[in-house]
mmCIF file of C-alpha atoms and ligand atoms in Angstrom:
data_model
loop_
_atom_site.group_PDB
_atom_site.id
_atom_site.type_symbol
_atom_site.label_atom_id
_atom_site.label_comp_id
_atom_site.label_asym_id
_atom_site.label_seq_id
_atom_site.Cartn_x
_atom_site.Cartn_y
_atom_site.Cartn_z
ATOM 1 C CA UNK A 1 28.197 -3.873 -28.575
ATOM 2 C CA UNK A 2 29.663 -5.324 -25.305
ATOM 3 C CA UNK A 3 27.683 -7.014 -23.211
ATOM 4 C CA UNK A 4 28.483 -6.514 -19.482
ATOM 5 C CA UNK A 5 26.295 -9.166 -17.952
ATOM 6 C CA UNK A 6 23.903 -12.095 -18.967
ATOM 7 C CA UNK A 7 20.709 -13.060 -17.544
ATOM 8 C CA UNK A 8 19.051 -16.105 -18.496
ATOM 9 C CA UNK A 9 14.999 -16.139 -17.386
ATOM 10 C CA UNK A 10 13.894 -18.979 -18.912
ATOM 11 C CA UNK A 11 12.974 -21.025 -16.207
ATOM 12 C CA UNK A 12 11.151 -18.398 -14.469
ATOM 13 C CA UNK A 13 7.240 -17.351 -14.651
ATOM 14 C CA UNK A 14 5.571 -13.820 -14.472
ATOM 15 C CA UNK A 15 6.516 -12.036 -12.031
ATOM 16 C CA UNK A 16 10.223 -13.338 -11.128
ATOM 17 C CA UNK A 17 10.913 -12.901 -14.780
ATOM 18 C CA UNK A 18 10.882 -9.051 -14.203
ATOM 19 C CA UNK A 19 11.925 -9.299 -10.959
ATOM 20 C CA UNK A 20 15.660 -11.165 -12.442
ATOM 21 C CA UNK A 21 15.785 -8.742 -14.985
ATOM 22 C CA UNK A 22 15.856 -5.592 -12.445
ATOM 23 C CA UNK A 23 17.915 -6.934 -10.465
ATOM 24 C CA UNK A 24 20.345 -7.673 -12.990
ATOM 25 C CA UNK A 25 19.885 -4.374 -14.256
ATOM 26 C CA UNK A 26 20.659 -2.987 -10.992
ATOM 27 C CA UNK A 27 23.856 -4.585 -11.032
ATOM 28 C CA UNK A 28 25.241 -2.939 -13.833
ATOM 29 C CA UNK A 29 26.338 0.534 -14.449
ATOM 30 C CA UNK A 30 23.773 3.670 -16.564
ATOM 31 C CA UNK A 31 25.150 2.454 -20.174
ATOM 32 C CA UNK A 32 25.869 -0.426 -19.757
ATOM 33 C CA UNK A 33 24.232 -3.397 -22.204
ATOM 34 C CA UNK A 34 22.542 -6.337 -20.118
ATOM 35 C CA UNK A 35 21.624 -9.663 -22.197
ATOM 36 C CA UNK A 36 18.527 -11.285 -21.758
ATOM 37 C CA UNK A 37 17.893 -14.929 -22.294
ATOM 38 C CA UNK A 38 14.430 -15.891 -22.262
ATOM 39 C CA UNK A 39 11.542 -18.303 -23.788
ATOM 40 C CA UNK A 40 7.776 -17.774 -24.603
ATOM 41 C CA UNK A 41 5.671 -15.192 -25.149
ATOM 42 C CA UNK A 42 5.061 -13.574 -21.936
ATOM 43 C CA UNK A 43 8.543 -12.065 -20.843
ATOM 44 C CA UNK A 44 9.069 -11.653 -25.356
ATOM 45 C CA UNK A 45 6.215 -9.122 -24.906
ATOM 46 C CA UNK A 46 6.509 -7.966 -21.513
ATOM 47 C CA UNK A 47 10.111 -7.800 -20.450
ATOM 48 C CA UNK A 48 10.695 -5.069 -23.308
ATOM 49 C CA UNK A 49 7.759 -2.969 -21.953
ATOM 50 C CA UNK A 50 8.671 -2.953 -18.696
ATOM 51 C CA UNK A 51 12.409 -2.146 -19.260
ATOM 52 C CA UNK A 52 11.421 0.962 -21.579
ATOM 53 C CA UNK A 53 9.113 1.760 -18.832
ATOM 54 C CA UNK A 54 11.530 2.122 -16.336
ATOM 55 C CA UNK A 55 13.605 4.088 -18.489
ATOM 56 C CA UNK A 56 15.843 1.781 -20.148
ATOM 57 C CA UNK A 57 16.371 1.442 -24.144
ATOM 58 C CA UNK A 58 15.659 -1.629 -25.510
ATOM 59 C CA UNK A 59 18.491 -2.372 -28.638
ATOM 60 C CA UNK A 60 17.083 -5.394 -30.265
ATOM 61 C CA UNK A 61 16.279 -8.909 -30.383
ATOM 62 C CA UNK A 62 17.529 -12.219 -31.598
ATOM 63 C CA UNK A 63 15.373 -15.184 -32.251
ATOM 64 C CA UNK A 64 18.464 -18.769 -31.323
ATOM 65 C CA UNK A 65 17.697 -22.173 -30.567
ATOM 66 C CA UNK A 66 17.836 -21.980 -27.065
ATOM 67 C CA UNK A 67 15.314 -18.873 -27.370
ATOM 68 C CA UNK A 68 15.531 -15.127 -27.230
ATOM 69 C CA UNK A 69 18.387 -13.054 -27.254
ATOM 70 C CA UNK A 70 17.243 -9.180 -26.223
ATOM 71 C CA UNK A 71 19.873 -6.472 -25.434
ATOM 72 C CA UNK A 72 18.894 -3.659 -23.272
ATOM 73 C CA UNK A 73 20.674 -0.341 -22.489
ATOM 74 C CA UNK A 74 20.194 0.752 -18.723
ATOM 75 C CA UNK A 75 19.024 3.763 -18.339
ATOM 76 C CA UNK A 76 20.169 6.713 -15.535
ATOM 77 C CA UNK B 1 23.586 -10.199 -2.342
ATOM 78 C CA UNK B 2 19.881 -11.500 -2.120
ATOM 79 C CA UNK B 3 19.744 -15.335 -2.154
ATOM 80 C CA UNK B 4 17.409 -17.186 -4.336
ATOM 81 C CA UNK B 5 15.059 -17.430 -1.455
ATOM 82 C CA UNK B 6 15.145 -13.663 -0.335
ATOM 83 C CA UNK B 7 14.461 -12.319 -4.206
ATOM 84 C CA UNK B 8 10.686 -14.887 -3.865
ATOM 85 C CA UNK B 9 10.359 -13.898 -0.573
ATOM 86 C CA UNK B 10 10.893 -10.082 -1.233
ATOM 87 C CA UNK B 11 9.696 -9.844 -5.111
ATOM 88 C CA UNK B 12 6.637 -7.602 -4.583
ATOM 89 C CA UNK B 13 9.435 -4.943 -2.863
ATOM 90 C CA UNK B 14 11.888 -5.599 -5.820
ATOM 91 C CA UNK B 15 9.416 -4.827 -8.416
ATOM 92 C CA UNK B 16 8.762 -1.307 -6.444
ATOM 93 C CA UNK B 17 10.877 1.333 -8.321
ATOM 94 C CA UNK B 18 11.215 3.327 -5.153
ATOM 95 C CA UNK B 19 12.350 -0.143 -3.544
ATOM 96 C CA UNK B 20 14.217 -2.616 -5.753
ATOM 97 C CA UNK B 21 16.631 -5.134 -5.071
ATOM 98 C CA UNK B 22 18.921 -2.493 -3.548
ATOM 99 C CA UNK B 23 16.698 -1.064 -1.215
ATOM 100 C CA UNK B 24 15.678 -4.762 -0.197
ATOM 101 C CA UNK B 25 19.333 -5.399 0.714
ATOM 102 C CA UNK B 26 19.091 -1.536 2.524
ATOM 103 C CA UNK B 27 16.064 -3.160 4.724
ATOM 104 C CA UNK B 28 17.617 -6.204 5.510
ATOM 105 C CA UNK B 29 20.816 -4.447 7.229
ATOM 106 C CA UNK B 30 18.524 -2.335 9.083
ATOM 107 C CA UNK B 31 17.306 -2.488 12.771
ATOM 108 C CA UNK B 32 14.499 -1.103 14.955
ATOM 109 C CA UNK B 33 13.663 -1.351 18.294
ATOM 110 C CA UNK B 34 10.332 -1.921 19.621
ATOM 111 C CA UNK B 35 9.192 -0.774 23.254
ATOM 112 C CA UNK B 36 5.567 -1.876 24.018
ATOM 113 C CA UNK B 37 4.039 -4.755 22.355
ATOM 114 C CA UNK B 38 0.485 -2.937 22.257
ATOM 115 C CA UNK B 39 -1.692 -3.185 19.539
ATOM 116 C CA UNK B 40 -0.241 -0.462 17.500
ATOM 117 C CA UNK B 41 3.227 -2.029 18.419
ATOM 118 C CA UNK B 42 2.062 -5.250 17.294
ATOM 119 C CA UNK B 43 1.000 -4.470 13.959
ATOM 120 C CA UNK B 44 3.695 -2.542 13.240
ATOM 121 C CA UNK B 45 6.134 -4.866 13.979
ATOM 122 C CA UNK B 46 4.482 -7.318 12.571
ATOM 123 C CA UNK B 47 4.321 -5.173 9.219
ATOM 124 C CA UNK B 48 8.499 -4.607 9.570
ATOM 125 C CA UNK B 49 8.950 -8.219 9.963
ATOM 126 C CA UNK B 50 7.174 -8.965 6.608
ATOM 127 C CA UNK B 51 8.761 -6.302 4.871
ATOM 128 C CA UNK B 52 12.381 -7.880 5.834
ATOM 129 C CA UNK B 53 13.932 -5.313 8.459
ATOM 130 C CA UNK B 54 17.088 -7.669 9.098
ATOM 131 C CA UNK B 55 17.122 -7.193 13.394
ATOM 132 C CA UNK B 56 14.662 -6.388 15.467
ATOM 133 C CA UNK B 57 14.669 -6.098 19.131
ATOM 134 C CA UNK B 58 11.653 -6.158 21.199
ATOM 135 C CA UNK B 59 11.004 -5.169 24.903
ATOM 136 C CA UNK B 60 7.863 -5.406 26.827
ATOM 137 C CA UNK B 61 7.784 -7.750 29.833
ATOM 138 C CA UNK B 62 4.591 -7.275 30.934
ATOM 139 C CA UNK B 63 2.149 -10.384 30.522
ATOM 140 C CA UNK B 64 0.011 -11.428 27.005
ATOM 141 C CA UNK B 65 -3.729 -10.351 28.402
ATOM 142 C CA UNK B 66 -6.384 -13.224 28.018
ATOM 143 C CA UNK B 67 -7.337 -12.553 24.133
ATOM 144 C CA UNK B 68 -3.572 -12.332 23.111
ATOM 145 C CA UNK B 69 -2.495 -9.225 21.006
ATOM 146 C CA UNK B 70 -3.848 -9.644 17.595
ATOM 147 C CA UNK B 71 -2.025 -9.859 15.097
ATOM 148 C CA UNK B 72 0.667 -11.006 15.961
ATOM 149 C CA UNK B 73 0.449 -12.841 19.099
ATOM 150 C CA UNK B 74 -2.799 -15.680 19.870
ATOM 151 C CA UNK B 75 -4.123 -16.114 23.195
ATOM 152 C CA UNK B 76 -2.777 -19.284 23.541
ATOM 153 C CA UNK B 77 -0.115 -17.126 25.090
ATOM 154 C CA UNK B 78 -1.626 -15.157 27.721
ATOM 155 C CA UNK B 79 0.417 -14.709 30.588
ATOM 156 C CA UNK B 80 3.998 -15.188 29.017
ATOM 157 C CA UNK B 81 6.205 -11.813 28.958
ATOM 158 C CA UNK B 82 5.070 -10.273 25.528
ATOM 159 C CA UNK B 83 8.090 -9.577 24.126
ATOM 160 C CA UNK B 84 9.168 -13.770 24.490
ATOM 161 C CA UNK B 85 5.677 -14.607 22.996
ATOM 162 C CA UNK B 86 6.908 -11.777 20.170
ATOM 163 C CA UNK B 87 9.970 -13.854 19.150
ATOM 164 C CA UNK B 88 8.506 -17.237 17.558
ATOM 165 C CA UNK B 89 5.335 -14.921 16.547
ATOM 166 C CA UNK B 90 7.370 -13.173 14.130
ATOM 167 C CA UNK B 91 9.799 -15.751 13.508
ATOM 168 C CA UNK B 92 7.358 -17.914 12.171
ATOM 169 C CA UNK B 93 6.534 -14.777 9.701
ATOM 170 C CA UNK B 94 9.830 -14.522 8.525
ATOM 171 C CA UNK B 95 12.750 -16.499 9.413
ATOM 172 C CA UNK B 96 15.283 -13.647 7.824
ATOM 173 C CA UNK B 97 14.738 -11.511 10.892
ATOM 174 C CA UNK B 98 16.790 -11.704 13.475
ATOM 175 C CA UNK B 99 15.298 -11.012 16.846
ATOM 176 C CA UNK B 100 16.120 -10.770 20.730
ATOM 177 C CA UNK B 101 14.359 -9.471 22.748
ATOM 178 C CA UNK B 102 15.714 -6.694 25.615
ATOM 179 C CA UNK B 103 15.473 -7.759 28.876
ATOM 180 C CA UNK B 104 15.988 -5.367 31.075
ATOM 181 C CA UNK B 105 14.315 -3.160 28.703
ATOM 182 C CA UNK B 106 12.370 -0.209 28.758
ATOM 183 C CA UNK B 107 8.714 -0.208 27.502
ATOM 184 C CA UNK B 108 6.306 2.197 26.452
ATOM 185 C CA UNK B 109 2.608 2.003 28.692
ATOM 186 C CA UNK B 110 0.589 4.018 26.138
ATOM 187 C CA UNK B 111 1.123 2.838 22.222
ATOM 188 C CA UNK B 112 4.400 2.017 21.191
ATOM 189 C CA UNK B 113 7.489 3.259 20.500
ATOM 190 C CA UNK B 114 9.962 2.502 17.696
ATOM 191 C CA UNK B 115 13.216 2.843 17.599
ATOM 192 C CA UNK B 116 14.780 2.507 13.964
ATOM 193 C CA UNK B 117 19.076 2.588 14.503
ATOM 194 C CA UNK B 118 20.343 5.445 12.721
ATOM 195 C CA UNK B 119 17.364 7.701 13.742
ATOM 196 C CA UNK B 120 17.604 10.929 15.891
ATOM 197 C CA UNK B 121 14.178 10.745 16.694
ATOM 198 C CA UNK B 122 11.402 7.733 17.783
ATOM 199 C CA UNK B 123 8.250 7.055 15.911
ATOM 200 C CA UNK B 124 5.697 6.952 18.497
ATOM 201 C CA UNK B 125 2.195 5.233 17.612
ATOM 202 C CA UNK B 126 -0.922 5.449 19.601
ATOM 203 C CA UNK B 127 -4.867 4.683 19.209
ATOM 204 C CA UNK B 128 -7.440 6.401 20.884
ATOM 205 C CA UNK B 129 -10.720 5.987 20.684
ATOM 206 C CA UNK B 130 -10.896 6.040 16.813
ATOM 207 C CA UNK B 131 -8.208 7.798 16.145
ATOM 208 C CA UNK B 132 -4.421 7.231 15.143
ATOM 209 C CA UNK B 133 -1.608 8.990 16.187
ATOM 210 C CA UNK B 134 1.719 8.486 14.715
ATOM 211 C CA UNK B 135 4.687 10.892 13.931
ATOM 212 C CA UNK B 136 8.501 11.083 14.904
ATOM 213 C CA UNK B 137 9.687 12.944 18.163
ATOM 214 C CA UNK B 138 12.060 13.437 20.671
ATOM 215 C CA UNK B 139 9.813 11.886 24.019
ATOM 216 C CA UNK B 140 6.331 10.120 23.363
ATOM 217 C CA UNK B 141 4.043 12.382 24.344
ATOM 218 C CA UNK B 142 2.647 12.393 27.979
ATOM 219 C CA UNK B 143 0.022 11.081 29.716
ATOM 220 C CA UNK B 144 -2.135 13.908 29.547
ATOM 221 C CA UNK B 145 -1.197 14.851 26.343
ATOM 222 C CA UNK B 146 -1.985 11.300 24.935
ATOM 223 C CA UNK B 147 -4.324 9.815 27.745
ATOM 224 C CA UNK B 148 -4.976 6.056 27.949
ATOM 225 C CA UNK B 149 -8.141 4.481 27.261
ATOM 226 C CA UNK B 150 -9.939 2.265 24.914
ATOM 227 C CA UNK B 151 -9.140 2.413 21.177
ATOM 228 C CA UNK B 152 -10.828 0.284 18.445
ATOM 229 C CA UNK B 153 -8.685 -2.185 16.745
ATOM 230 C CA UNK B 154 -9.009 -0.443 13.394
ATOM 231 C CA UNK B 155 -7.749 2.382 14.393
ATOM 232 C CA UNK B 156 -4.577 0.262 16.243
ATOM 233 C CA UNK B 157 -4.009 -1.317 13.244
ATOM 234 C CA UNK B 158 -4.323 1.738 11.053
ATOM 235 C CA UNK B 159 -1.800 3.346 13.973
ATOM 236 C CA UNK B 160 0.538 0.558 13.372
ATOM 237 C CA UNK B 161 0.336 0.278 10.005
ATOM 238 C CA UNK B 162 1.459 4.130 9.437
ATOM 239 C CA UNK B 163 4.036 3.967 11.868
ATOM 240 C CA UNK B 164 5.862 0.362 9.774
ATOM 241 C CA UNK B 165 5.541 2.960 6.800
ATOM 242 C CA UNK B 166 7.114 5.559 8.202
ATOM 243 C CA UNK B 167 10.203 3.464 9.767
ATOM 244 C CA UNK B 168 10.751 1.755 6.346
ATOM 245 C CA UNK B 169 10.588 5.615 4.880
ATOM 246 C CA UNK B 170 13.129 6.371 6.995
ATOM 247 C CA UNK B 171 15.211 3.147 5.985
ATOM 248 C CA UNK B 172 14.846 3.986 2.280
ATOM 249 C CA UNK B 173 15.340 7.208 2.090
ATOM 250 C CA UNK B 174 16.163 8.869 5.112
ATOM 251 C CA UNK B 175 12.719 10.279 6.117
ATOM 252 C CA UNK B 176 12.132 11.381 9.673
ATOM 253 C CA UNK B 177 10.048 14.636 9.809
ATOM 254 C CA UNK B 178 9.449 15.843 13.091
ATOM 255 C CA UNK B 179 6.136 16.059 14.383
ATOM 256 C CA UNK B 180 2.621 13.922 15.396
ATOM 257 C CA UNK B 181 -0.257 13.369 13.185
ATOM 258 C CA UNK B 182 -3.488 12.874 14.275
ATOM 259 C CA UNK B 183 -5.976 10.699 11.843
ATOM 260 C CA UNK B 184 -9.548 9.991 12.443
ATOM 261 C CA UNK B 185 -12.597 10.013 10.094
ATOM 262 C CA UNK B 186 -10.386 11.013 7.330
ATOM 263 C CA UNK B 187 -9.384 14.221 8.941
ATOM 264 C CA UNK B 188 -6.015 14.841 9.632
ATOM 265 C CA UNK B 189 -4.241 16.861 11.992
ATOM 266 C CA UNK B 190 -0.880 17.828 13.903
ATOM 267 C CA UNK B 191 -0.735 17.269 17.304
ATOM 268 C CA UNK B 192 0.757 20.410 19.176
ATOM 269 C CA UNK B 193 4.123 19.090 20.838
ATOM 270 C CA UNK B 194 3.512 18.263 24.444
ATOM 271 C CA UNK B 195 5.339 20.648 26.798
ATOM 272 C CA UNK B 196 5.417 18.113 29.546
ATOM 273 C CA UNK B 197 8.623 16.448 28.525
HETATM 274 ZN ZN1 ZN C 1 2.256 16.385 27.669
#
């Protein structure tokens, strides 16, 4: 799996979490894998939602010492 | 790109899915003209200011009345040229605008009239009475088509509250149907085209 870009949210809160994540999903290309840094529970439960929402696949998670790891697929 | 600033001051757009980040950045490289600070023009501008239009120019010379032009402008301003006492107004709303104001410009007397660049057609907005009237056309309608008078300020502010959603349609996606709506009570209706123009 190549990862085309990285976005680390863990020093944001509910909403701007989401709000980083679309826009990095925005700035890749239908296909492409975006990387997700993030810490706590919140975004752990609700950035995953909200991507599959929106139409994007959500590949899998990764528990590190500097927090979550979580690979999502944009969608078209 | 957005700056750190621009994705807090814009998230509630970015979180949109018919908006997003790129549509934010679509906004903020748009510009609309405004002739007539009236109510309805007030509100409305006051709406495209908030939602991050990047430029927009103003004209209206005439002088602030004695209770100022709620929302946007207080009556601590009465008797400066409305479109000057426009400038800081919005301004202090969002500093991302840029604004001028036209001078000579040209100035709707009944409602207002919005110009968004790009557009074939204006967006004309009007209250009367208790009614709104808003749509896109070639020539505001005229006098006796859309006759002055008293309006409530609900139904300004509804006017120029429909006619900021329409010129941000027309920046997102290109929306600019032809024709004037009429709302009141919950009714609505289309205006037949005035002939006078
Ligand atoms: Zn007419």
């Amino acid at each position: 799996m190549t990862v085309a870009r990285t976005v680390d949210i863990r020093s944001y809160r509910c909403p701007m979490t989401w709000v980083r994540v679309k826009l990095a999903l925005e700035a890749i290309a239908p296909g492409e894998v975006l990387e997700v840094l993030l810490s706590g529970e919140e975004p752990a439960r609700n950035i995953p939602r909200s991507a599959a929402d929106e139409g994007h696949e959500v590949l899998g998670s990764e528990e590190g010492p500097e927090g979550m790891r979580l690979w999502l697929r944009k969608g078209c | 790109m957005l700056t750190d600033a621009q994705i807090e001051r814009y998230a509630r757009h970015i979180l949109l899915r018919e908006v997003g980040g790129s549509g934010q950045r679509r906004l903020l490289a748009s510009e609309v003209r405004l002739e007539g600070i009236s109510p309805e023009g007030a509100w409305a501008v006051l709406y495209l200011a908030l939602a991050g239009v990047g430029r927009i120019v103003v004209a209206d010379p005439r002088p602030v009345p004695a209770g100022g032009i709620p929302p946007l402008i207080p009556p601590s301003q009465a008797g400066r040229p409305r479109d000057a006492a426009a400038v800081p107004a919005l301004a202090a709303h969002n500093p991302d605008v840029r604004l001028e104001v036209e001078a000579p410009g040209t100035w709707s007397e009944i409602g207002a009239v919005l110009r968004p660049k790009g557009a074939d057609l204006l967006l004309f907005a009007r209250a009367e009475g208790e009614a709104s009237l808003v749509g896109w056309a070639e020539a505001p309608p005229c006098p006796a088509c859309a006759p002055a008078g008293e309006a409530t300020p609900e139904a300004a502010a509804l006017a120029g509250s429909l006619a900021a959603s329409r010129v941000l349609g027309f920046f997102l996606f290109g929306e600019a149907p032809a024709g004037i709506l009429r709302f009141e009570g919950g009714r609505k209706e289309a205006l037949a085209p005035c002939p006078h123009r």
